[in-house]
Short mmCIF file of C-alpha atoms and ligand atoms in Angstrom, two decimals:
data_model
loop_
_atom_site.label_atom_id
_atom_site.label_comp_id
_atom_site.label_asym_id
_atom_site.label_seq_id
_atom_site.Cartn_x
_atom_site.Cartn_y
_atom_site.Cartn_z
CA MET A 107 15.41 -31.87 6.41
CA VAL A 108 13.21 -34.75 5.23
CA ILE A 109 9.89 -33.80 3.66
CA SER A 110 7.28 -36.49 4.17
CA ALA A 111 3.52 -36.80 3.71
CA SER A 112 3.01 -35.47 7.22
CA THR A 113 5.28 -32.40 6.91
CA LYS A 114 3.44 -29.18 7.77
CA LEU A 115 4.10 -26.08 5.69
CA VAL A 116 4.69 -22.41 6.39
CA GLY A 117 5.98 -19.94 3.81
CA ILE A 118 6.86 -16.39 2.87
CA ILE A 119 4.71 -14.52 0.37
CA GLY A 120 6.53 -11.69 -1.40
CA TRP A 121 7.90 -10.44 -4.71
CA PRO A 122 10.75 -11.03 -5.09
CA VAL A 123 11.53 -13.55 -2.33
CA GLU A 124 14.60 -15.38 -3.63
CA HIS A 125 16.96 -13.37 -1.40
CA SER A 126 14.84 -13.74 1.74
CA LEU A 127 16.78 -14.96 4.78
CA SER A 128 13.58 -16.15 6.48
CA PRO A 129 13.55 -19.74 5.10
CA ALA A 130 17.03 -20.38 6.54
CA MET A 131 16.05 -18.86 9.90
CA HIS A 132 12.74 -20.69 10.29
CA ASN A 133 13.87 -24.07 8.96
CA ALA A 134 16.76 -24.02 11.45
CA ALA A 135 14.26 -23.21 14.20
CA PHE A 136 11.87 -26.00 13.21
CA ALA A 137 14.75 -28.50 13.22
CA ALA A 138 15.94 -27.33 16.65
CA MET A 139 12.37 -27.58 17.99
CA GLY A 140 11.95 -31.13 16.60
CA LEU A 141 9.05 -30.04 14.39
CA ASP A 142 8.26 -31.82 11.13
CA TRP A 143 7.61 -28.45 9.50
CA ALA A 144 9.11 -26.76 6.43
CA TYR A 145 9.26 -23.06 5.50
CA VAL A 146 9.17 -22.34 1.78
CA PRO A 147 9.49 -19.23 -0.41
CA LEU A 148 6.21 -18.32 -2.13
CA PRO A 149 6.91 -15.82 -4.92
CA VAL A 150 3.62 -14.01 -5.59
CA ARG A 151 3.41 -11.34 -8.29
CA PRO A 152 1.72 -8.03 -7.54
CA GLY A 153 -1.97 -8.52 -8.35
CA ASP A 154 -1.99 -12.21 -7.43
CA LEU A 155 -2.24 -11.90 -3.66
CA PRO A 156 -5.94 -12.82 -3.22
CA GLN A 157 -5.46 -16.18 -4.99
CA ALA A 158 -2.20 -16.81 -3.12
CA VAL A 159 -3.72 -16.14 0.30
CA ALA A 160 -6.72 -18.34 -0.50
CA GLY A 161 -4.22 -20.99 -1.60
CA VAL A 162 -2.33 -20.85 1.68
CA LEU A 163 -5.55 -21.77 3.47
CA SER A 164 -6.77 -24.38 1.02
CA LEU A 165 -3.36 -26.07 0.77
CA GLY A 166 -3.34 -26.56 4.52
CA PHE A 167 -0.46 -24.24 5.40
CA LEU A 168 -0.18 -23.49 9.12
CA GLY A 169 0.58 -19.88 8.30
CA ALA A 170 2.82 -17.55 6.34
CA ASN A 171 4.88 -14.43 6.50
CA VAL A 172 4.08 -11.59 4.12
CA THR A 173 6.68 -9.20 2.81
CA ILE A 174 7.12 -6.40 0.25
CA PRO A 175 4.97 -5.49 -1.67
CA HIS A 176 1.98 -7.30 -0.15
CA LYS A 177 1.79 -6.32 3.53
CA GLU A 178 -0.90 -3.64 3.21
CA GLU A 179 -3.10 -5.55 0.76
CA ALA A 180 -2.87 -8.67 2.95
CA ARG A 181 -4.73 -6.80 5.68
CA GLU A 182 -7.82 -6.64 3.45
CA LEU A 183 -7.81 -10.40 2.93
CA MET A 184 -7.82 -11.56 6.57
CA ASP A 185 -10.84 -12.90 8.48
CA GLU A 186 -9.51 -11.27 11.65
CA LEU A 187 -6.72 -8.85 12.57
CA SER A 188 -4.71 -8.61 15.79
CA PRO A 189 -5.01 -5.17 17.46
CA GLY A 190 -1.41 -4.38 16.38
CA ALA A 191 -2.02 -5.29 12.73
CA GLU A 192 -5.22 -3.25 12.79
CA LEU A 193 -3.39 -0.14 14.05
CA ILE A 194 -0.36 -0.59 11.79
CA GLY A 195 -2.63 -1.29 8.82
CA ALA A 196 -0.46 -4.09 7.49
CA VAL A 197 0.06 -7.83 8.00
CA ASN A 198 3.46 -9.55 8.03
CA THR A 199 2.33 -12.80 9.66
CA ILE A 200 -0.69 -14.96 8.87
CA ALA A 201 -1.89 -17.75 11.15
CA CYS A 202 -4.34 -20.24 9.65
CA GLN A 203 -6.67 -21.32 12.44
CA ASP A 204 -9.81 -23.46 12.01
CA GLY A 205 -10.13 -22.50 8.37
CA ARG A 206 -9.73 -18.77 9.11
CA LEU A 207 -6.91 -16.33 8.34
CA ILE A 208 -5.70 -14.32 11.32
CA GLY A 209 -3.42 -11.38 10.45
CA HIS A 210 -0.68 -10.16 12.78
CA ASN A 211 2.14 -7.67 12.51
CA THR A 212 5.36 -8.56 14.34
CA ASP A 213 7.64 -5.90 12.73
CA GLY A 214 7.21 -3.31 15.49
CA ILE A 215 7.53 -5.89 18.27
CA GLY A 216 10.62 -7.32 16.58
CA PHE A 217 12.15 -3.87 16.35
CA LEU A 218 11.56 -3.14 20.05
CA ARG A 219 12.93 -6.53 21.13
CA SER A 220 16.07 -5.93 19.07
CA LEU A 221 16.83 -2.89 21.27
CA GLU A 222 16.36 -4.66 24.61
CA GLY A 223 19.30 -4.01 26.91
CA LYS A 224 20.40 -0.98 24.86
CA TRP A 225 17.40 1.33 24.91
CA SER A 226 13.86 1.36 26.27
CA PRO A 227 10.98 3.56 25.12
CA GLY A 228 9.40 4.89 28.34
CA GLY A 229 9.30 8.74 28.23
CA GLU A 230 11.89 9.03 25.44
CA THR A 231 12.14 11.21 22.32
CA VAL A 232 12.77 9.42 19.03
CA VAL A 233 13.65 10.38 15.45
CA ILE A 234 12.63 8.02 12.65
CA LEU A 235 13.94 8.53 9.10
CA GLY A 236 11.21 7.35 6.71
CA ALA A 237 7.45 7.07 6.71
CA GLY A 238 6.85 3.86 4.73
CA GLY A 239 5.55 0.53 5.99
CA ALA A 240 8.46 -0.28 8.30
CA ALA A 241 8.60 3.24 9.75
CA ARG A 242 4.89 3.02 10.39
CA ALA A 243 5.14 -0.30 12.25
CA ILE A 244 8.05 1.01 14.33
CA ALA A 245 6.46 4.39 15.11
CA ILE A 246 3.16 2.85 16.18
CA GLN A 247 4.86 0.23 18.36
CA LEU A 248 7.02 2.94 19.98
CA ALA A 249 3.92 5.06 20.63
CA LEU A 250 2.11 2.09 22.18
CA ALA A 251 5.18 1.30 24.32
CA GLY A 252 5.23 4.72 26.00
CA THR A 253 7.58 6.86 23.89
CA ARG A 254 6.97 10.54 24.68
CA GLU A 255 7.75 12.23 21.33
CA ILE A 256 8.10 10.79 17.82
CA HIS A 257 9.67 12.88 15.03
CA LEU A 258 9.43 11.48 11.49
CA ILE A 259 11.74 12.85 8.78
CA ASN A 260 10.90 11.69 5.27
CA ARG A 261 11.73 12.63 1.68
CA THR A 262 7.98 13.05 1.09
CA CYS A 263 6.92 15.39 3.85
CA ALA A 264 3.15 14.85 3.45
CA ARG A 265 3.56 11.13 4.16
CA ALA A 266 5.45 11.82 7.39
CA ARG A 267 2.87 14.39 8.48
CA ARG A 268 -0.03 12.02 7.80
CA LEU A 269 1.57 9.31 9.91
CA ALA A 270 2.35 11.77 12.71
CA GLU A 271 -1.26 13.02 12.73
CA GLU A 272 -2.56 9.47 12.87
CA ILE A 273 -0.30 8.61 15.82
CA GLU A 274 -1.51 11.68 17.72
CA GLU A 275 -5.17 11.03 16.94
CA ARG A 276 -5.27 7.26 17.49
CA ILE A 277 -2.67 6.77 20.24
CA GLY A 278 -2.42 10.23 21.79
CA VAL A 279 1.38 10.47 21.60
CA PHE A 280 3.08 13.71 20.45
CA ALA A 281 4.28 13.20 16.86
CA ARG A 282 5.47 15.51 14.06
CA GLY A 283 6.44 14.96 10.41
CA TYR A 284 9.09 16.85 8.40
CA ASP A 285 11.28 16.71 5.35
CA TRP A 286 14.98 17.62 5.34
CA THR A 287 14.28 21.31 4.64
CA ALA A 288 12.58 21.78 8.04
CA GLN A 289 14.06 24.14 10.65
CA ASP A 290 15.28 22.83 13.96
CA LEU A 291 16.16 19.29 12.85
CA ASP A 292 19.61 19.67 14.40
CA ARG A 293 18.04 20.40 17.81
CA ILE A 294 15.48 17.60 17.47
CA ILE A 295 18.11 15.02 16.49
CA ALA A 296 20.50 16.15 19.22
CA SER A 297 17.79 15.83 21.87
CA SER A 298 16.61 12.36 20.84
CA SER A 299 17.78 9.23 22.61
CA LEU A 300 17.08 6.99 19.58
CA LEU A 301 17.48 7.55 15.85
CA VAL A 302 16.23 4.90 13.42
CA ASN A 303 16.77 4.65 9.67
CA ALA A 304 13.61 3.04 8.30
CA THR A 305 13.97 4.27 4.72
CA ALA A 306 14.72 1.88 1.91
CA PHE A 307 17.84 3.97 1.34
CA GLY A 308 20.47 1.76 2.92
CA MET A 309 23.18 4.40 3.30
CA GLY A 310 25.74 1.83 2.30
CA ASP A 311 29.31 2.91 1.81
CA GLU A 312 28.30 5.37 -0.89
CA GLY A 313 25.86 7.05 1.51
CA GLU A 314 28.25 7.40 4.42
CA GLU A 315 28.64 11.15 3.95
CA LEU A 316 24.95 11.90 3.55
CA PHE A 317 23.87 12.22 7.17
CA PRO A 318 24.79 15.21 9.41
CA TYR A 319 26.56 13.08 12.03
CA HIS A 320 27.72 16.12 13.98
CA TRP A 321 24.05 16.61 15.00
CA LEU A 322 24.11 13.32 16.92
CA ASP A 323 24.70 13.32 20.64
CA ALA A 324 27.03 10.53 21.79
CA GLY A 325 24.23 9.34 24.09
CA THR A 326 21.90 8.63 21.16
CA VAL A 327 21.37 5.01 20.15
CA VAL A 328 21.37 4.71 16.34
CA CYS A 329 19.66 1.82 14.56
CA ASP A 330 19.57 1.09 10.82
CA ILE A 331 16.92 -1.49 9.97
CA VAL A 332 18.51 -1.98 6.55
CA TYR A 333 20.98 -4.85 7.07
CA THR A 334 22.77 -5.04 3.71
CA PRO A 335 25.53 -4.18 4.29
CA ARG A 336 25.23 -5.18 7.91
CA VAL A 337 27.27 -2.17 9.04
CA THR A 338 25.77 0.62 6.94
CA GLY A 339 27.28 4.04 6.33
CA LEU A 340 24.89 5.46 8.92
CA LEU A 341 26.05 3.00 11.59
CA LYS A 342 29.72 3.69 10.80
CA GLY A 343 29.22 7.45 11.00
CA ALA A 344 27.24 7.15 14.23
CA ALA A 345 29.87 4.88 15.81
CA ASN A 346 32.54 7.48 14.93
CA GLN A 347 30.39 10.00 16.79
CA GLY A 348 30.50 7.76 19.89
CA CYS A 349 26.92 6.47 19.59
CA VAL A 350 25.79 2.94 20.47
CA THR A 351 24.70 1.33 17.19
CA VAL A 352 22.21 -1.46 16.43
CA ASP A 353 21.99 -3.20 13.04
CA GLY A 354 18.81 -4.41 11.35
CA LEU A 355 19.45 -8.12 11.67
CA GLY A 356 18.06 -8.06 15.23
CA MET A 357 14.71 -6.74 14.00
CA LEU A 358 14.58 -9.46 11.34
CA LEU A 359 15.40 -12.10 13.96
CA HIS A 360 12.86 -10.92 16.50
CA GLN A 361 9.99 -10.32 14.06
CA GLY A 362 10.61 -13.90 12.88
CA ALA A 363 10.77 -15.21 16.44
CA ALA A 364 7.48 -13.49 17.30
CA ALA A 365 5.86 -15.02 14.19
CA LEU A 366 7.21 -18.47 15.11
CA GLU A 367 5.77 -18.12 18.60
CA ILE A 368 2.34 -17.30 17.09
CA TRP A 369 2.43 -20.41 14.87
CA THR A 370 3.85 -22.85 17.42
CA GLY A 371 2.78 -21.43 20.79
CA ARG A 372 6.33 -22.18 21.97
CA PRO A 373 9.36 -19.98 22.73
CA ALA A 374 11.59 -19.42 19.70
CA PRO A 375 15.15 -20.85 19.77
CA LEU A 376 16.77 -17.44 19.34
CA PRO A 377 20.48 -18.44 19.23
CA VAL A 378 19.79 -21.06 16.54
CA MET A 379 17.79 -18.57 14.48
CA ALA A 380 20.43 -15.83 14.87
CA LYS A 381 23.19 -18.20 13.74
CA ALA A 382 21.16 -19.33 10.72
CA LEU A 383 20.54 -15.70 9.75
CA GLU A 384 24.19 -14.77 10.03
CA ASP A 385 25.26 -17.81 7.98
CA ALA A 386 22.64 -17.09 5.30
CA LEU A 387 23.63 -13.42 5.10
CA GLU A 388 27.29 -14.38 4.73
CA ALA A 389 26.46 -16.92 1.98
CA ASP A 390 24.19 -14.45 0.08
P1 NAP B 628 8.39 1.32 1.90
O1 NAP B 628 7.05 1.18 2.53
O2 NAP B 628 8.50 1.22 0.42
O3 NAP B 628 8.97 2.75 2.36
C1 NAP B 628 10.17 3.23 1.83
C2 NAP B 628 10.66 4.43 2.63
O4 NAP B 628 11.99 4.75 2.19
C3 NAP B 628 9.83 5.69 2.45
O5 NAP B 628 9.90 6.47 3.61
C4 NAP B 628 10.56 6.37 1.27
O6 NAP B 628 10.34 7.75 1.21
C5 NAP B 628 12.00 6.09 1.67
N1 NAP B 628 12.91 6.13 0.53
C6 NAP B 628 12.99 5.27 -0.51
N2 NAP B 628 14.00 5.60 -1.32
C7 NAP B 628 14.57 6.72 -0.79
C8 NAP B 628 15.69 7.54 -1.17
N3 NAP B 628 16.38 7.29 -2.28
N4 NAP B 628 16.01 8.58 -0.38
C9 NAP B 628 15.31 8.83 0.75
N5 NAP B 628 14.25 8.08 1.17
C10 NAP B 628 13.90 7.03 0.40
O7 NAP B 628 9.43 0.24 2.46
P2 NAP B 628 9.45 -0.38 3.94
O8 NAP B 628 8.65 -1.63 3.97
O9 NAP B 628 9.13 0.69 4.91
O10 NAP B 628 10.98 -0.84 4.09
C11 NAP B 628 12.01 0.13 4.26
C12 NAP B 628 13.34 -0.60 4.41
O11 NAP B 628 13.37 -1.28 5.65
C13 NAP B 628 13.61 -1.65 3.32
O12 NAP B 628 14.98 -1.53 2.93
C14 NAP B 628 13.38 -2.94 4.02
O13 NAP B 628 14.17 -3.98 3.49
C15 NAP B 628 13.80 -2.61 5.45
N6 NAP B 628 13.11 -3.46 6.43
C16 NAP B 628 13.88 -4.13 7.32
C17 NAP B 628 13.26 -4.95 8.27
C18 NAP B 628 14.09 -5.72 9.25
O14 NAP B 628 13.57 -6.68 9.80
N7 NAP B 628 15.32 -5.34 9.51
C19 NAP B 628 11.86 -5.04 8.32
C20 NAP B 628 11.10 -4.31 7.40
C21 NAP B 628 11.75 -3.51 6.45
P3 NAP B 628 9.12 8.38 0.38
O15 NAP B 628 7.91 8.29 1.27
O16 NAP B 628 9.56 9.76 0.12
O17 NAP B 628 8.99 7.54 -0.87
#
């Protein structure tokens, strides 16, 4: 990549960002698209987001991604929100347009696209483990896409219940929140066609024994959005149970592709981006 005086910039705002795979994915895409653009890490400490977001605009960036821990606060700093970002209450993609900051959220869309060909939401029952930012984006996108029932299981029950109530009130889809002490979880999990781990708890090798795999029906698709390790303990256990499994790299790829399409107005070169992600993950 050659940086010149005419190179346009995009970046990722987060803390920390040094392990982000997004620069590798987007820079490979820009090269494949013949764009004189560069994607740079923008480490922004908690508390410094307002200045950083103002800087993105004043430095002439075309846009930015936003990651942990800034996605919720970023919403407050936008001039305009997409309907999805408004409902999710968080921004992971900023587009700078005519001196204004437009906030989007592509996490839920990315998640749904990563399941294409393996599972589709219409009329289905889903279990989501977690009730944090990612679970919220996924649950809301699933509700908007026609899922019939959403069950959220979270360490902190109140958080899962609040999210479930919001989904029912704002989108009108049946949703319930629980913690692991709730009755009937075996029946709910067995009757769901999709189970998603959206907790920060990766269930790596050490967590392989922690999930009640015998509750899973072999027809259930199991997705872990945590992608380090790429095949988590949850995915191994689910595969042993005969389930179709989906790792979290697809969500990362497709949320990035959706962001790239917002910035460029062009289709994302998915194979190039997927290869760059895999190479970067291997090198990490
Ligand atoms: P978050 O807002 O901080 O939420 C964290 C969630 O994990 C909460 O539900 C929390 O439960 C739960 N949790 C944390 N530690 C736990 C533990 N030891 N045992 C059980 N539950 C635990 O984080 P987030 O933004 O939702 O991200 C969650 C994970 O998804 C992260 O690992 C992130 O890297 C990954 N992610 C992946 C993608 C992708 O593209 N593949 C996209 C976004 C996020 P409490 O409510 O009880 O605290």
